[in-house]
Amino acid sequence: MEKPSNLLVKFSQRLFKDEVYQEKFINALVNPQPFNPAILWCQAQPEISPFKLAPPTLWQPNFIERLVLDEKPGKHPLHDAGNFYCLDFSSIFAASTLLTIEQPVDLILDMCASPGGKSVFAWTALQPRLLISNEVIGKRKGALISNLKRCHISPAIALSLDSQVLAELIPNTAQLVLVDAPCTGQSLLAKGSKAPGCFHPILINKNANRQKRILANSAKLVAPQGYLAYMTCAYSPEENEQVSEWFLAKFPQFQALVVPHLVAAQSHLTDIPCYRMWPHSGLGAGAFTILFKNMEEGSMSELPTEFLERSDFIYL
């Protein structure tokens, strides 16, 4: 076993009291193992899968398939044709809170959308009248647009606006706002990638503050009785449970909802209903997810015509 850094050891001790779990967590990061690939069927799904399948989880929706380790779905012709989207099972776990949302959903806004996996999941699961996929980082917008086009996601709008600008332009309009928040990316280590400084307190706090800003702006977009789905691929409580607790204190009109199929994955780091996939679970590199509902009564605002007709948007 590769020797873990002192920061990682201390970090594991904050997450787990049990030394056995500390060791499992550390080992998953310093000696990463491959995870089963997964696909999301967003278009016509064959009656018989062209892939060898791994056993599904009990809650796995019918448009998701877990594949055996040696499958390479990204090289299949149906991938290029846009029939499915490849994504890791941690992302599926995080987005699965959307499966509890009552349909119909008219408008979904994905705040931090690139490369597009959560947008495709939300569109497939809820079939909104309109999907708005936003990516504020310009150099990441191309991948988002490419994936939405390839997967034939329509009607949809791809754009690049700061969350504060969106909150000012179209408040109270979305029945679901999805925030897959920028984070330290600690779970990249479980995939064998690098994430320099991801356990340093300064970087963790910087990301937590950025997440709070995005969530605060996103809250203004959620219509009465609408939903706000928050998720990250970080492990630190400061970026997850503590941000969620801050949000509920800041916006008391929101309530964290119990997601029945994820109750076994309830985070042990807080009493509010939120859910964790740990890298030593064997299913994926890790994720945090929570679903909020705006409990206010009232009417949803309509999207302004001038917003829908902006020339800097990509219409799909």
C-alpha positions as a LaTeX table, in Angstrom:
\begin{tabular}{lrrr}
\hline
Residue & $x$ (\AA) & $y$ (\AA) & $z$ (\AA) \\
\hline
Met1 & 0.00 & 0.00 & 0.00 \\
Glu2 & 1.32 & 3.42 & $-0.97$ \\
Lys3 & 2.03 & 5.65 & 2.02 \\
Pro4 & $-0.80$ & 8.20 & 2.45 \\
Ser5 & $-0.06$ & 11.86 & 3.17 \\
Asn6 & $-0.51$ & 13.23 & 6.67 \\
Leu7 & $-3.32$ & 15.45 & 5.36 \\
Leu8 & $-5.19$ & 12.39 & 4.05 \\
Val9 & $-4.72$ & 10.48 & 7.32 \\
Lys10 & $-6.05$ & 13.39 & 9.37 \\
Phe11 & $-8.87$ & 13.85 & 6.89 \\
Ser12 & $-9.92$ & 10.20 & 7.22 \\
Gln13 & $-9.95$ & 10.54 & 10.99 \\
Arg14 & $-12.39$ & 13.42 & 10.72 \\
Leu15 & $-14.68$ & 11.36 & 8.51 \\
Phe16 & $-14.65$ & 8.08 & 10.41 \\
Lys17 & $-14.19$ & 7.17 & 14.06 \\
Asp18 & $-13.64$ & 3.51 & 13.22 \\
Glu19 & $-10.03$ & 2.77 & 12.21 \\
Val20 & $-11.22$ & 0.01 & 9.87 \\
Tyr21 & $-13.23$ & 2.51 & 7.83 \\
Gln22 & $-10.36$ & 4.99 & 7.92 \\
Glu23 & $-8.08$ & 2.36 & 6.40 \\
Lys24 & $-10.63$ & 1.33 & 3.75 \\
Phe25 & $-11.17$ & 4.96 & 2.76 \\
Ile26 & $-7.44$ & 5.70 & 2.52 \\
Asn27 & $-6.75$ & 2.53 & 0.56 \\
Ala28 & $-9.47$ & 3.40 & $-1.98$ \\
Leu29 & $-7.67$ & 6.67 & $-2.70$ \\
Val30 & $-4.01$ & 5.65 & $-2.70$ \\
Asn31 & $-4.60$ & 2.33 & $-4.48$ \\
Pro32 & $-7.55$ & 3.08 & $-6.78$ \\
Gln33 & $-9.39$ & 0.18 & $-8.37$ \\
Pro34 & $-11.50$ & 0.31 & $-11.55$ \\
Phe35 & $-15.26$ & 0.77 & $-11.21$ \\
Asn36 & $-17.89$ & $-0.75$ & $-13.47$ \\
Pro37 & $-18.76$ & 1.56 & $-16.35$ \\
Ala38 & $-22.36$ & 2.68 & $-16.65$ \\
Ile39 & $-24.54$ & 4.06 & $-19.42$ \\
Leu40 & $-27.72$ & 6.12 & $-19.52$ \\
Trp41 & $-30.07$ & 5.27 & $-22.37$ \\
Cys42 & $-31.45$ & 8.65 & $-23.45$ \\
Gln43 & $-32.82$ & 7.47 & $-26.82$ \\
Ala44 & $-34.21$ & 4.22 & $-28.21$ \\
Gln45 & $-33.06$ & 1.37 & $-25.98$ \\
Pro46 & $-32.62$ & $-2.09$ & $-27.57$ \\
Glu47 & $-34.69$ & $-4.92$ & $-26.10$ \\
Ile48 & $-31.45$ & $-6.83$ & $-25.56$ \\
Ser49 & $-28.47$ & $-4.80$ & $-24.37$ \\
Pro50 & $-25.42$ & $-4.88$ & $-26.67$ \\
Phe51 & $-23.24$ & $-5.03$ & $-23.53$ \\
Lys52 & $-22.45$ & $-7.54$ & $-20.82$ \\
Leu53 & $-24.24$ & $-6.29$ & $-17.72$ \\
Ala54 & $-23.25$ & $-6.20$ & $-14.07$ \\
Pro55 & $-25.97$ & $-6.79$ & $-11.44$ \\
Pro56 & $-28.16$ & $-3.68$ & $-11.04$ \\
Thr57 & $-28.76$ & $-1.97$ & $-7.73$ \\
Leu58 & $-32.25$ & $-2.29$ & $-6.23$ \\
Trp59 & $-33.12$ & 1.34 & $-7.05$ \\
Gln60 & $-31.47$ & 1.60 & $-10.46$ \\
Pro61 & $-33.89$ & 3.07 & $-13.06$ \\
Asn62 & $-34.58$ & 1.12 & $-16.23$ \\
Phe63 & $-32.74$ & 3.66 & $-18.41$ \\
Ile64 & $-29.45$ & 2.95 & $-16.57$ \\
Glu65 & $-27.22$ & $-0.07$ & $-17.11$ \\
Arg66 & $-24.10$ & $-1.05$ & $-15.16$ \\
Leu67 & $-21.64$ & $-2.94$ & $-17.33$ \\
Val68 & $-18.94$ & $-5.47$ & $-16.58$ \\
Leu69 & $-15.46$ & $-4.06$ & $-16.12$ \\
Asp70 & $-14.02$ & $-4.91$ & $-19.54$ \\
Glu71 & $-16.79$ & $-3.23$ & $-21.56$ \\
Lys72 & $-15.90$ & $-0.08$ & $-23.53$ \\
Pro73 & $-19.25$ & 1.54 & $-24.32$ \\
Gly74 & $-17.69$ & 4.77 & $-25.60$ \\
Lys75 & $-16.41$ & 2.85 & $-28.64$ \\
His76 & $-19.82$ & 1.43 & $-29.60$ \\
Pro77 & $-21.61$ & 2.90 & $-32.68$ \\
Leu78 & $-24.72$ & 3.59 & $-30.59$ \\
His79 & $-22.63$ & 6.00 & $-28.51$ \\
Asp80 & $-21.72$ & 8.09 & $-31.54$ \\
Ala81 & $-25.35$ & 7.95 & $-32.64$ \\
Gly82 & $-26.37$ & 9.50 & $-29.32$ \\
Asn83 & $-28.46$ & 6.63 & $-28.01$ \\
Phe84 & $-26.69$ & 6.63 & $-24.67$ \\
Tyr85 & $-24.42$ & 8.70 & $-22.47$ \\
Cys86 & $-21.48$ & 7.22 & $-20.56$ \\
Leu87 & $-21.16$ & 8.29 & $-16.94$ \\
Asp88 & $-19.78$ & 6.91 & $-13.70$ \\
Phe89 & $-22.09$ & 5.31 & $-11.18$ \\
Ser90 & $-21.31$ & 7.96 & $-8.56$ \\
Ser91 & $-22.99$ & 10.52 & $-10.81$ \\
Ile92 & $-26.00$ & 8.24 & $-11.21$ \\
Phe93 & $-26.21$ & 7.87 & $-7.42$ \\
Ala94 & $-26.08$ & 11.64 & $-6.95$ \\
Ala95 & $-28.68$ & 12.39 & $-9.63$ \\
Ser96 & $-30.99$ & 9.60 & $-8.48$ \\
Thr97 & $-32.63$ & 11.96 & $-5.97$ \\
Leu98 & $-34.50$ & 13.29 & $-9.02$ \\
Leu99 & $-36.34$ & 9.97 & $-9.29$ \\
Thr100 & $-38.50$ & 11.01 & $-6.30$ \\
Ile101 & $-39.73$ & 14.23 & $-7.94$ \\
Glu102 & $-43.36$ & 14.19 & $-8.95$ \\
Gln103 & $-43.96$ & 14.84 & $-12.64$ \\
Pro104 & $-44.70$ & 16.83 & $-14.71$ \\
Val105 & $-41.79$ & 19.26 & $-14.57$ \\
Asp106 & $-42.01$ & 22.14 & $-17.01$ \\
Leu107 & $-38.60$ & 23.78 & $-16.57$ \\
Ile108 & $-35.31$ & 22.31 & $-15.37$ \\
Leu109 & $-32.23$ & 24.50 & $-14.96$ \\
Asp110 & $-28.85$ & 22.79 & $-14.60$ \\
Met111 & $-26.63$ & 25.48 & $-13.09$ \\
Cys112 & $-23.17$ & 23.87 & $-13.49$ \\
Ala113 & $-23.92$ & 21.58 & $-16.40$ \\
Ser114 & $-20.74$ & 20.64 & $-18.32$ \\
Pro115 & $-20.03$ & 18.06 & $-19.60$ \\
Gly116 & $-23.77$ & 17.32 & $-19.50$ \\
Gly117 & $-24.35$ & 14.03 & $-17.69$ \\
Lys118 & $-26.70$ & 15.41 & $-15.02$ \\
Ser119 & $-28.62$ & 17.39 & $-17.66$ \\
Val120 & $-29.11$ & 14.24 & $-19.72$ \\
Phe121 & $-30.20$ & 12.31 & $-16.59$ \\
Ala122 & $-32.70$ & 15.02 & $-15.61$ \\
Trp123 & $-34.11$ & 15.27 & $-19.15$ \\
Thr124 & $-34.48$ & 11.49 & $-19.43$ \\
Ala125 & $-35.99$ & 10.98 & $-15.99$ \\
Leu126 & $-38.41$ & 13.93 & $-15.93$ \\
Gln127 & $-39.06$ & 14.85 & $-19.60$ \\
Pro128 & $-39.37$ & 18.61 & $-18.99$ \\
Arg129 & $-40.94$ & 21.00 & $-21.48$ \\
Leu130 & $-37.63$ & 22.88 & $-21.47$ \\
Leu131 & $-34.13$ & 22.14 & $-20.19$ \\
Ile132 & $-31.73$ & 25.02 & $-19.59$ \\
Ser133 & $-28.12$ & 23.88 & $-19.24$ \\
Asn134 & $-25.76$ & 26.55 & $-17.95$ \\
Glu135 & $-21.97$ & 26.44 & $-17.82$ \\
Val136 & $-20.26$ & 29.59 & $-16.60$ \\
Ile137 & $-16.75$ & 28.41 & $-17.55$ \\
Gly138 & $-16.48$ & 29.24 & $-21.24$ \\
Lys139 & $-13.94$ & 26.59 & $-22.18$ \\
Arg140 & $-16.23$ & 23.87 & $-20.78$ \\
Lys141 & $-19.31$ & 25.03 & $-22.70$ \\
Gly142 & $-18.23$ & 23.31 & $-25.94$ \\
Ala143 & $-18.31$ & 19.83 & $-24.39$ \\
Leu144 & $-21.76$ & 20.52 & $-22.96$ \\
Ile145 & $-23.21$ & 21.62 & $-26.29$ \\
Ser146 & $-21.59$ & 18.71 & $-28.11$ \\
Asn147 & $-23.05$ & 16.13 & $-25.70$ \\
Leu148 & $-26.54$ & 17.65 & $-25.71$ \\
Lys149 & $-26.55$ & 17.66 & $-29.51$ \\
Arg150 & $-25.16$ & 14.13 & $-29.76$ \\
Cys151 & $-27.80$ & 12.78 & $-27.38$ \\
His152 & $-30.60$ & 14.68 & $-29.17$ \\
Ile153 & $-31.68$ & 16.51 & $-26.01$ \\
Ser154 & $-34.48$ & 18.87 & $-27.06$ \\
Pro155 & $-36.00$ & 21.32 & $-26.42$ \\
Ala156 & $-33.02$ & 22.72 & $-24.58$ \\
Ile157 & $-30.99$ & 25.89 & $-24.26$ \\
Ala158 & $-27.25$ & 25.95 & $-23.56$ \\
Leu159 & $-25.87$ & 29.17 & $-22.12$ \\
Ser160 & $-23.04$ & 30.64 & $-20.08$ \\
Leu161 & $-24.16$ & 33.05 & $-17.36$ \\
Asp162 & $-23.13$ & 33.62 & $-13.77$ \\
Ser163 & $-25.61$ & 32.27 & $-11.22$ \\
Gln164 & $-26.25$ & 35.77 & $-9.89$ \\
Val165 & $-27.16$ & 37.01 & $-13.37$ \\
Leu166 & $-29.61$ & 34.14 & $-13.84$ \\
Ala167 & $-31.16$ & 34.84 & $-10.43$ \\
Glu168 & $-31.75$ & 38.45 & $-11.49$ \\
Leu169 & $-33.07$ & 37.59 & $-14.97$ \\
Ile170 & $-35.43$ & 34.67 & $-14.30$ \\
Pro171 & $-36.29$ & 34.40 & $-10.59$ \\
Asn172 & $-39.01$ & 32.03 & $-9.42$ \\
Thr173 & $-39.24$ & 30.22 & $-12.78$ \\
Ala174 & $-37.77$ & 26.70 & $-12.41$ \\
Gln175 & $-39.50$ & 23.67 & $-10.95$ \\
Leu176 & $-36.09$ & 22.05 & $-10.58$ \\
Val177 & $-32.67$ & 23.63 & $-10.26$ \\
Leu178 & $-29.75$ & 21.23 & $-10.35$ \\
Val179 & $-26.46$ & 22.27 & $-8.73$ \\
Asp180 & $-23.62$ & 19.82 & $-9.30$ \\
Ala181 & $-21.33$ & 22.22 & $-7.51$ \\
Pro182 & $-17.68$ & 22.97 & $-8.23$ \\
Cys183 & $-15.62$ & 21.34 & $-5.48$ \\
Thr184 & $-12.14$ & 20.19 & $-4.52$ \\
Gly185 & $-12.62$ & 17.08 & $-6.65$ \\
Gln186 & $-11.33$ & 14.71 & $-3.98$ \\
Ser187 & $-13.01$ & 11.72 & $-5.61$ \\
Leu188 & $-10.71$ & 12.11 & $-8.61$ \\
Leu189 & $-8.10$ & 10.28 & $-6.53$ \\
Ala190 & $-10.31$ & 7.19 & $-6.37$ \\
Lys191 & $-10.33$ & 7.24 & $-10.19$ \\
Gly192 & $-6.54$ & 7.33 & $-10.35$ \\
Ser193 & $-6.38$ & 11.03 & $-11.30$ \\
Lys194 & $-4.68$ & 13.95 & $-9.59$ \\
Ala195 & $-6.33$ & 16.61 & $-7.44$ \\
Pro196 & $-3.50$ & 18.76 & $-6.04$ \\
Gly197 & $-4.21$ & 20.30 & $-2.65$ \\
Cys198 & $-7.68$ & 18.78 & $-2.44$ \\
Phe199 & $-7.42$ & 18.06 & 1.30 \\
His200 & $-5.94$ & 21.41 & 2.27 \\
Pro201 & $-8.28$ & 23.42 & 4.53 \\
Ile202 & $-7.77$ & 26.63 & 2.54 \\
Leu203 & $-8.90$ & 25.02 & $-0.73$ \\
Ile204 & $-11.79$ & 23.24 & 0.99 \\
Asn205 & $-13.07$ & 26.47 & 2.55 \\
Lys206 & $-12.66$ & 28.36 & $-0.73$ \\
Asn207 & $-14.83$ & 25.82 & $-2.51$ \\
Ala208 & $-17.40$ & 25.72 & 0.28 \\
Asn209 & $-17.83$ & 29.49 & 0.06 \\
Arg210 & $-18.22$ & 29.29 & $-3.72$ \\
Gln211 & $-20.85$ & 26.59 & $-3.31$ \\
Lys212 & $-22.79$ & 28.74 & $-0.85$ \\
Arg213 & $-22.84$ & 31.61 & $-3.32$ \\
Ile214 & $-24.11$ & 29.39 & $-6.14$ \\
Leu215 & $-26.76$ & 27.79 & $-3.93$ \\
Ala216 & $-27.96$ & 31.15 & $-2.64$ \\
Asn217 & $-28.46$ & 32.39 & $-6.20$ \\
Ser218 & $-30.01$ & 29.08 & $-7.26$ \\
Ala219 & $-32.56$ & 29.29 & $-4.44$ \\
Lys220 & $-33.96$ & 32.47 & $-6.01$ \\
Leu221 & $-34.66$ & 30.59 & $-9.23$ \\
Val222 & $-36.77$ & 27.84 & $-7.64$ \\
Ala223 & $-40.52$ & 28.31 & $-8.01$ \\
Pro224 & $-42.88$ & 27.66 & $-5.09$ \\
Gln225 & $-43.15$ & 23.90 & $-4.47$ \\
Gly226 & $-40.11$ & 23.44 & $-6.72$ \\
Tyr227 & $-36.92$ & 21.51 & $-6.02$ \\
Leu228 & $-33.23$ & 22.24 & $-5.64$ \\
Ala229 & $-30.88$ & 19.28 & $-6.06$ \\
Tyr230 & $-27.38$ & 19.81 & $-4.66$ \\
Met231 & $-24.50$ & 17.41 & $-5.14$ \\
Thr232 & $-20.70$ & 17.26 & $-5.19$ \\
Cys233 & $-17.92$ & 14.75 & $-5.82$ \\
Ala234 & $-16.02$ & 15.85 & $-2.70$ \\
Tyr235 & $-15.74$ & 14.03 & 0.62 \\
Ser236 & $-15.17$ & 16.95 & 2.99 \\
Pro237 & $-18.07$ & 17.81 & 5.33 \\
Glu238 & $-17.36$ & 21.51 & 4.81 \\
Glu239 & $-18.37$ & 21.17 & 1.14 \\
Asn240 & $-21.36$ & 18.95 & 1.77 \\
Glu241 & $-23.19$ & 18.55 & 5.09 \\
Gln242 & $-22.07$ & 21.91 & 6.44 \\
Val243 & $-23.06$ & 23.73 & 3.25 \\
Ser244 & $-26.45$ & 22.00 & 3.40 \\
Glu245 & $-26.95$ & 23.01 & 7.05 \\
Trp246 & $-25.99$ & 26.58 & 6.18 \\
Phe247 & $-28.46$ & 26.60 & 3.30 \\
Leu248 & $-31.37$ & 25.43 & 5.45 \\
Ala249 & $-30.59$ & 28.10 & 8.05 \\
Lys250 & $-30.26$ & 30.80 & 5.37 \\
Phe251 & $-33.37$ & 29.76 & 3.41 \\
Pro252 & $-35.89$ & 28.37 & 5.91 \\
Gln253 & $-38.54$ & 28.05 & 3.19 \\
Phe254 & $-36.63$ & 25.02 & 1.93 \\
Gln255 & $-36.82$ & 21.57 & 3.46 \\
Ala256 & $-34.45$ & 18.64 & 2.93 \\
Leu257 & $-36.42$ & 15.64 & 1.68 \\
Val258 & $-36.02$ & 11.99 & 2.56 \\
Val259 & $-35.14$ & 9.99 & $-0.55$ \\
Pro260 & $-36.51$ & 6.51 & 0.22 \\
His261 & $-34.24$ & 4.47 & $-2.05$ \\
Leu262 & $-31.11$ & 6.11 & $-0.56$ \\
Val263 & $-31.89$ & 5.83 & 3.17 \\
Ala264 & $-29.24$ & 3.13 & 3.60 \\
Ala265 & $-26.69$ & 5.66 & 2.34 \\
Gln266 & $-27.66$ & 8.37 & 4.86 \\
Ser267 & $-24.63$ & 10.45 & 5.84 \\
His268 & $-23.44$ & 9.72 & 9.37 \\
Leu269 & $-22.06$ & 13.27 & 9.61 \\
Thr270 & $-25.41$ & 15.04 & 10.06 \\
Asp271 & $-29.02$ & 14.40 & 11.04 \\
Ile272 & $-30.55$ & 16.06 & 7.98 \\
Pro273 & $-31.49$ & 13.68 & 5.15 \\
Cys274 & $-28.55$ & 13.61 & 2.75 \\
Tyr275 & $-26.67$ & 10.76 & 1.20 \\
Arg276 & $-23.13$ & 9.57 & 0.55 \\
Met277 & $-21.45$ & 7.11 & $-1.73$ \\
Trp278 & $-17.98$ & 6.35 & $-0.38$ \\
Pro279 & $-15.10$ & 5.24 & $-2.62$ \\
His280 & $-14.66$ & 2.00 & $-0.68$ \\
Ser281 & $-18.25$ & 0.96 & $-1.51$ \\
Gly282 & $-17.04$ & $-0.60$ & $-4.75$ \\
Leu283 & $-19.77$ & 1.12 & $-6.78$ \\
Gly284 & $-18.12$ & 4.42 & $-7.61$ \\
Ala285 & $-15.51$ & 7.00 & $-6.69$ \\
Gly286 & $-17.84$ & 8.85 & $-4.34$ \\
Ala287 & $-20.59$ & 11.44 & $-4.21$ \\
Phe288 & $-22.73$ & 13.56 & $-1.89$ \\
Thr289 & $-26.34$ & 14.39 & $-2.70$ \\
Ile290 & $-29.32$ & 16.14 & $-1.11$ \\
Leu291 & $-32.73$ & 17.22 & $-2.42$ \\
Phe292 & $-34.39$ & 20.39 & $-1.12$ \\
Lys293 & $-37.99$ & 21.47 & $-1.70$ \\
Asn294 & $-39.28$ & 25.04 & $-1.65$ \\
Met295 & $-42.27$ & 24.73 & 0.69 \\
Glu296 & $-43.67$ & 28.16 & $-0.16$ \\
Glu297 & $-47.07$ & 28.45 & $-1.79$ \\
Gly298 & $-47.59$ & 30.63 & $-4.84$ \\
Ser299 & $-47.38$ & 30.80 & $-8.61$ \\
Met300 & $-44.42$ & 30.09 & $-10.83$ \\
Ser301 & $-43.19$ & 33.02 & $-12.93$ \\
Glu302 & $-42.98$ & 32.70 & $-16.71$ \\
Leu303 & $-39.69$ & 32.98 & $-18.58$ \\
Pro304 & $-39.49$ & 36.46 & $-20.13$ \\
Thr305 & $-39.68$ & 36.54 & $-23.93$ \\
Glu306 & $-36.51$ & 38.61 & $-24.13$ \\
Phe307 & $-34.65$ & 35.91 & $-22.20$ \\
Leu308 & $-35.85$ & 33.13 & $-24.51$ \\
Glu309 & $-34.80$ & 35.10 & $-27.59$ \\
Arg310 & $-31.25$ & 36.05 & $-26.57$ \\
Ser311 & $-28.75$ & 35.79 & $-29.40$ \\
Asp312 & $-25.93$ & 34.47 & $-27.18$ \\
Phe313 & $-27.80$ & 31.24 & $-26.35$ \\
Ile314 & $-27.54$ & 27.92 & $-28.20$ \\
Tyr315 & $-31.01$ & 26.51 & $-28.95$ \\
Leu316 & $-31.39$ & 22.75 & $-29.29$ \\
\hline
\end{tabular}
